[in-house]
Tab-separated table of C-alpha atoms and ligand atoms in Angstrom:
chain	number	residue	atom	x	y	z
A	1	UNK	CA	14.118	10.012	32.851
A	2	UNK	CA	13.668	10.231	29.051
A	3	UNK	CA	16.721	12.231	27.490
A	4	UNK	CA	15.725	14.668	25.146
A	5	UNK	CA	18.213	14.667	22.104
A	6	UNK	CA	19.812	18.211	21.192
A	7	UNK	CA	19.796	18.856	16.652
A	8	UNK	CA	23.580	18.378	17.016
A	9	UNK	CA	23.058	15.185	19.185
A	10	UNK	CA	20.458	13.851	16.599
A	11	UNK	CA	22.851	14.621	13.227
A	12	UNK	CA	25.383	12.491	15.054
A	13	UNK	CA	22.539	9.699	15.680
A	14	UNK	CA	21.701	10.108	12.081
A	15	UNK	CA	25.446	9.204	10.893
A	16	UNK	CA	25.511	6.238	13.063
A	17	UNK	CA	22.338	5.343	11.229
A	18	UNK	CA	22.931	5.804	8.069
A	19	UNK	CA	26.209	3.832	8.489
A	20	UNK	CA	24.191	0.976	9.814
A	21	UNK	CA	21.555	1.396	6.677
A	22	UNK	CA	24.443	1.030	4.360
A	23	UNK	CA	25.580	-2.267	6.150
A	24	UNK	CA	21.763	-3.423	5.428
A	25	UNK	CA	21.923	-2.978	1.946
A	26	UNK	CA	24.989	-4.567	2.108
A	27	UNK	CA	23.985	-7.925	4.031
A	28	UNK	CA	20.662	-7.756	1.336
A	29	UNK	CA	23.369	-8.332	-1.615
A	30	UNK	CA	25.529	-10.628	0.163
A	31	UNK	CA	24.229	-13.366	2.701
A	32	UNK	CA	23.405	-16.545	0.663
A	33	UNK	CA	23.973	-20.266	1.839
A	34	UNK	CA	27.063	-21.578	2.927
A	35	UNK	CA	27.968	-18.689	4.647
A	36	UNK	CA	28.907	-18.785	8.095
A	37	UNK	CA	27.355	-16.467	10.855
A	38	UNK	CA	30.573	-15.310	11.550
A	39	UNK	CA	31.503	-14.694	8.110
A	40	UNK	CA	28.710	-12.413	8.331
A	41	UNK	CA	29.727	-10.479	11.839
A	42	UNK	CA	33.346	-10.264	10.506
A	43	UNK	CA	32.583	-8.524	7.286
A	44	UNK	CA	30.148	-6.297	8.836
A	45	UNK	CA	32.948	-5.218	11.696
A	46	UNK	CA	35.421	-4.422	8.954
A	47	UNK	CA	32.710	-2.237	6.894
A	48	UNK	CA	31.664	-0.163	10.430
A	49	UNK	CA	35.245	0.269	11.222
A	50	UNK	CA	35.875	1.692	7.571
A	51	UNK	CA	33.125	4.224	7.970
A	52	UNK	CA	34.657	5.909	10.835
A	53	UNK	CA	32.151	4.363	13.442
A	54	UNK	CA	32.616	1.403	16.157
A	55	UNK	CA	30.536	-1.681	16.485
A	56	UNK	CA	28.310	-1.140	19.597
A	57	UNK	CA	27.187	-4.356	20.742
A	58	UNK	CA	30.972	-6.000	20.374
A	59	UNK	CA	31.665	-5.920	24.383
A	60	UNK	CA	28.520	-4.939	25.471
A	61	UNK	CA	27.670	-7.157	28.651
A	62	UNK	CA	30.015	-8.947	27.255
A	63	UNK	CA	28.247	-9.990	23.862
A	64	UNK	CA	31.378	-11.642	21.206
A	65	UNK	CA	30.372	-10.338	18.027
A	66	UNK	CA	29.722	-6.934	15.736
A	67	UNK	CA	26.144	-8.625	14.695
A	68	UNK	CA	23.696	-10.459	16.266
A	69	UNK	CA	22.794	-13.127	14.096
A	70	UNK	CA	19.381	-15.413	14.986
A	71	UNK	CA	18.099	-18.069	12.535
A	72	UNK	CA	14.462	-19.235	11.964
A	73	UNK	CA	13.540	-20.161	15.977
A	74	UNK	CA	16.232	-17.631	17.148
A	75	UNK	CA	14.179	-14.512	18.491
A	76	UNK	CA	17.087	-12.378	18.861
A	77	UNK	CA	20.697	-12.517	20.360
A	78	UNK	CA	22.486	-15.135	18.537
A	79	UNK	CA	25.928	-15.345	18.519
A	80	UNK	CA	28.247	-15.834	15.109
A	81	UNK	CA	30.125	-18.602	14.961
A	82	UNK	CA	32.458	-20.519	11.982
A	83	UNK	CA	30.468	-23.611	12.514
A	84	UNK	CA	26.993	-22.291	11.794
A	85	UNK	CA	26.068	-22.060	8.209
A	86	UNK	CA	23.520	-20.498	6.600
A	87	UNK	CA	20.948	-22.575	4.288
A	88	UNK	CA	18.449	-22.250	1.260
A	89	UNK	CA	15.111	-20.977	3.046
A	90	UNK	CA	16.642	-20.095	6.409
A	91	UNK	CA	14.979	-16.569	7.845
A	92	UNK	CA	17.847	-14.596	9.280
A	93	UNK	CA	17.584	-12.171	11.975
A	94	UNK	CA	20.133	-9.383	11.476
A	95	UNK	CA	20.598	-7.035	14.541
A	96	UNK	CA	23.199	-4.551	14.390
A	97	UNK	CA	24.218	-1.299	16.060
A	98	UNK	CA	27.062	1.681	15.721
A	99	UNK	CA	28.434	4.297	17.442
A	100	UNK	CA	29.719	7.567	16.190
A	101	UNK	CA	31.646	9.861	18.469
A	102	UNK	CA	29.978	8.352	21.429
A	103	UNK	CA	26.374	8.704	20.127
A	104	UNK	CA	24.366	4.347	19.322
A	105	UNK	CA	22.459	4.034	16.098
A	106	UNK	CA	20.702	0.537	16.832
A	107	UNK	CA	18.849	-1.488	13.292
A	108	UNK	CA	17.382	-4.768	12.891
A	109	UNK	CA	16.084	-6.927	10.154
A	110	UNK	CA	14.641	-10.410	9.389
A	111	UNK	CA	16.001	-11.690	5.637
A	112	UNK	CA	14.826	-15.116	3.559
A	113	UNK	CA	17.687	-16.841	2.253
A	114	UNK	CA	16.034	-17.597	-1.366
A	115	UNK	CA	12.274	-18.631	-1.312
A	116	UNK	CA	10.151	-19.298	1.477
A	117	UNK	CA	6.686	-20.574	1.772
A	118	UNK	CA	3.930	-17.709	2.172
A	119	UNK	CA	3.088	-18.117	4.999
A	120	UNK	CA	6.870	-17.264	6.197
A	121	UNK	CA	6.819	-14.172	3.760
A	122	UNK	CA	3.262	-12.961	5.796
A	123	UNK	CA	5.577	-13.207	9.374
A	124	UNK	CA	8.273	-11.397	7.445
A	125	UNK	CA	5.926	-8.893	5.983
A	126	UNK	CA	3.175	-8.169	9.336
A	127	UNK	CA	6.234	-7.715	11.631
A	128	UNK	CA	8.023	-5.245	9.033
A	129	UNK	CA	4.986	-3.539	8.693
A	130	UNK	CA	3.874	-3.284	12.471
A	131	UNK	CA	7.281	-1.324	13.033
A	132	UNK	CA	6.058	0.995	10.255
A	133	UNK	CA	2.345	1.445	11.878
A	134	UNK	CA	4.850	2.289	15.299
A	135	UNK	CA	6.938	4.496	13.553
A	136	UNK	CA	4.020	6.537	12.659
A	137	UNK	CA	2.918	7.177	15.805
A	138	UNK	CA	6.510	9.078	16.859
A	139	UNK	CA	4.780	12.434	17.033
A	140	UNK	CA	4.758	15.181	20.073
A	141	UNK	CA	1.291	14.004	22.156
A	142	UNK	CA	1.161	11.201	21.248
A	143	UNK	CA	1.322	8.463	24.229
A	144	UNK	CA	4.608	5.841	24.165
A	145	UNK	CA	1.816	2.826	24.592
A	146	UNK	CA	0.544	4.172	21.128
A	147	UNK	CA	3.626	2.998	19.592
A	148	UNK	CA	3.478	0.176	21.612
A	149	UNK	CA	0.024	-0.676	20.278
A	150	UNK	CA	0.537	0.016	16.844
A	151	UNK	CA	3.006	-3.211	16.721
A	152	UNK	CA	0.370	-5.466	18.856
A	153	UNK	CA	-2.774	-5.002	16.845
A	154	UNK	CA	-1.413	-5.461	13.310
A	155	UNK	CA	0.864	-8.381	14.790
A	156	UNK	CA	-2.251	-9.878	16.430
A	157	UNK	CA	-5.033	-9.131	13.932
A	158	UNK	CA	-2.866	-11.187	11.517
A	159	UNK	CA	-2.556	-14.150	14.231
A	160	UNK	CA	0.871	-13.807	15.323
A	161	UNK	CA	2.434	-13.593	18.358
A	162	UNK	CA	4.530	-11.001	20.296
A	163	UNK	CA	7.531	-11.601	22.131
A	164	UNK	CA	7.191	-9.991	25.621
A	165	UNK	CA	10.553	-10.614	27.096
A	166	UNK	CA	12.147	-8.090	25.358
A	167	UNK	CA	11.460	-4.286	24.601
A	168	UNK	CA	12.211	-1.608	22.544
A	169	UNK	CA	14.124	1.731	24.444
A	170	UNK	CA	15.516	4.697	24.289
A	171	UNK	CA	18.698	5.498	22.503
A	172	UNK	CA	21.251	7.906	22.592
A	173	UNK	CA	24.425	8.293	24.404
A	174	UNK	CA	24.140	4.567	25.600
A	175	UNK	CA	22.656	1.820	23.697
A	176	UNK	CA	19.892	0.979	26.092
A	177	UNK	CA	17.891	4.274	27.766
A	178	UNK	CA	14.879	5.174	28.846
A	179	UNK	CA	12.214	4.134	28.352
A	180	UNK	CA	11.115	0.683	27.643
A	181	UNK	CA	8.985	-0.034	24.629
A	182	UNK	CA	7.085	-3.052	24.938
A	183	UNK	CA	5.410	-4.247	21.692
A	184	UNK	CA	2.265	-4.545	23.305
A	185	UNK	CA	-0.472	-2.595	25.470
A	186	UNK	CA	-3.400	-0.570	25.236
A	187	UNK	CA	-3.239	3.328	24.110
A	188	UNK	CA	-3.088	6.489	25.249
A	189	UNK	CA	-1.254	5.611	27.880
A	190	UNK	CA	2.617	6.314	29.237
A	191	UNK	CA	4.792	9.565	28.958
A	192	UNK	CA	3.424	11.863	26.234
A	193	UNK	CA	5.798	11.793	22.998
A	194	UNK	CA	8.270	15.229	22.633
A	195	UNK	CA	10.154	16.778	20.118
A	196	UNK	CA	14.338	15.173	20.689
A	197	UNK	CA	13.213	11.656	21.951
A	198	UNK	CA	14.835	8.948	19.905
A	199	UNK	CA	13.428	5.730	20.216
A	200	UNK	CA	14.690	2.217	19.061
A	201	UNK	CA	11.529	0.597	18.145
A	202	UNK	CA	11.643	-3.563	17.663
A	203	UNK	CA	9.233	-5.835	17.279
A	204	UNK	CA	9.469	-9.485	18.268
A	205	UNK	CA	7.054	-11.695	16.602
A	206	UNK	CA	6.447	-15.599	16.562
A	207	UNK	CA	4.377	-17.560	14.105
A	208	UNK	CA	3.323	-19.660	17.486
A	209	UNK	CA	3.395	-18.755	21.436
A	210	UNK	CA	5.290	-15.984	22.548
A	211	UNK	CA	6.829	-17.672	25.337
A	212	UNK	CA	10.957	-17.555	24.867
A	213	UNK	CA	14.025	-19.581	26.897
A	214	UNK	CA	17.568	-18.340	26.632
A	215	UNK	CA	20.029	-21.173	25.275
A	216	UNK	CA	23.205	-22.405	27.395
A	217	UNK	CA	25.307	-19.958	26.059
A	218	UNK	CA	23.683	-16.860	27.954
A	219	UNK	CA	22.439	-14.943	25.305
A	220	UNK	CA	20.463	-16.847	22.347
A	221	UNK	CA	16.773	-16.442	22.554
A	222	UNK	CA	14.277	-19.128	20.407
A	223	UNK	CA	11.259	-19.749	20.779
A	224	UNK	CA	9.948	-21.894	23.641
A	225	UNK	CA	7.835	-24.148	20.690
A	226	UNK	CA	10.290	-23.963	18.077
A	227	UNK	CA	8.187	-21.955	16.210
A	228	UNK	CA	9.722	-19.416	13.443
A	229	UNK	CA	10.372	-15.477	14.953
A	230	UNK	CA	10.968	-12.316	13.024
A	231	UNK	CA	12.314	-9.217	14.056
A	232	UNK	CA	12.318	-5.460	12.677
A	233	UNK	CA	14.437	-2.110	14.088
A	234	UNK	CA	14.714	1.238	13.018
A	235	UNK	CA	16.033	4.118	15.432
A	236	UNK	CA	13.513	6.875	15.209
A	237	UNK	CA	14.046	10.749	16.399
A	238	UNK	CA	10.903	12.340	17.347
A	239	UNK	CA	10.493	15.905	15.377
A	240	UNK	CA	7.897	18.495	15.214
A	241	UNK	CA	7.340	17.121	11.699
A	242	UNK	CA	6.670	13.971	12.626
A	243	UNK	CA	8.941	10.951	12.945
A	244	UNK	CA	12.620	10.964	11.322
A	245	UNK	CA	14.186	7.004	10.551
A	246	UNK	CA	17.845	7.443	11.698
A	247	UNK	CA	18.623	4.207	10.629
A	248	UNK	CA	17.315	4.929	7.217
A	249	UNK	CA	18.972	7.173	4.653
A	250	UNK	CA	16.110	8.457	3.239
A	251	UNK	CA	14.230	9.490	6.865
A	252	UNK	CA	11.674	6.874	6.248
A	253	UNK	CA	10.999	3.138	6.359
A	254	UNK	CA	13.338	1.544	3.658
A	255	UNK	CA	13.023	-1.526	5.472
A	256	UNK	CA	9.357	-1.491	5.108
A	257	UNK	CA	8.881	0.683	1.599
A	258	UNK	CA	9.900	-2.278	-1.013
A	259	UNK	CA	7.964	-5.055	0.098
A	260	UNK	CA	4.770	-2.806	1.812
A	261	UNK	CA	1.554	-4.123	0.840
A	262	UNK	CA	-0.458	-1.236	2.047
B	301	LIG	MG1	17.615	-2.508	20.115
């Protein structure tokens, strides 16, 4: 069953979110080589906990860390650690989520440490702007495979690759609700879109197959031919006025809005 979100529920979705967008613009400014992942996860924990919110991923299943931090072939789930560093022209996957009294805001986003080659910048840029294309379809009737297939034909008509193994979902009073958003399937099809549905909407996407194994510590995902992945998040209410970013303190796309090339 798909919960439908009450205004007050939503305003408390929104704080979580706009918490998280301030730790984005925060990790934009900051992250630079040398670093270590957990450098990273320990300065975002402090900053959440400051803002009156909790981290929501620390204990969850019982993932370590505040952030989820995956690097070039890392799809998604890596864990910090003291002994991984970040270097010149790594692409890091930042995943983060919050919770304010008892309500998940859930962001993602993949950042170049200094200059990459363009053809990095293009996985970067198609997977930012396939969660855009979704976003846009987060009206009342609409169909849930229209967001889905928003992210697949961009992704694809650009010659990338989606990750299947892992969805988007529902959001709310736990991280992970119904339903599942997969990044990929044909339209018009699925539950019709209402008014109070908050989605977290992520694309997955590999410069080569989509095929993914999980590494001997449980939880990192890379891909199965070492290939580069990037991967994009915004929690999005559905309104009668079309879609509202949670995660973004302007309502909209900030993630997408700088570097958008139309
Ligand atoms: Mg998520």
């Amino acid at each position: 069953m798909i919960v439908l979100k009450s205004a007050r529920e939503i305003a408390l979705m929104r704080r979580a979110g706009h918490i998280l967008a301030g730790v984005v613009e925060r990790l934009r400014a900051s992250v630079r080589p040398g670093m270590s992942t957990l450098d990273i996860d320990e300065d975002v924990e402090a900053y959440i906990h400051r803002e009156g919110a909790a981290p929501a991923f620390k204990g969850y299943r019982g993932f370590p860390a505040t952030v989820c931090v995956s690097i070039n072939e890392e799809v998604v789930h890596g864990i910090p650690s003291p002994r991984r560093k970040i270097h010149e022209g790594d692409i890091v996957g930042l995943d983060l989520g919050c919770i304010v009294e008892g309500y998940y805001a859930d962001c993602a986003f993949t950042l170049p440490v200094g200059p990459v080659p363009a053809n990095v910048q293009k996985l970067l840029d198609v997977t930012r702007e396939s969660l855009d294309r979704a976003i846009q379809e987060c009206r009342p009737e609409r169909r849930l495979s229209d967001v889905s297939h928003a992210v697949q034909s961009h992704v694809e008509a650009h010659g990338f690759s989606i990750v299947r193994a892992f969805v988007g979902h529902g959001i709310g009073r736990a991280l992970h609700e119904e339903p599942q958003i997969p990044n990929f399937g044909d339209p018009g099809r699925g539950p019709q879109l209402r008014a109070g549905m908050v989605l977290a909407i992520e694309p997955m996407v590999t410069m080569g197959s989509w095929e993914v194994r999980i590494l001997d510590d449980g939880w990192t995902a890379v891909t199965q031919d070492g290939s580069l992945a990037a991967h994009f998040e915004h929690t999005v209410a559905v309104t009668e006025n079309g879609p509202e970013v949670l995660t973004s303190r302007t309502g909209q796309s900030a993630l997408t809005a700088p570097a958008s090339r139309g």
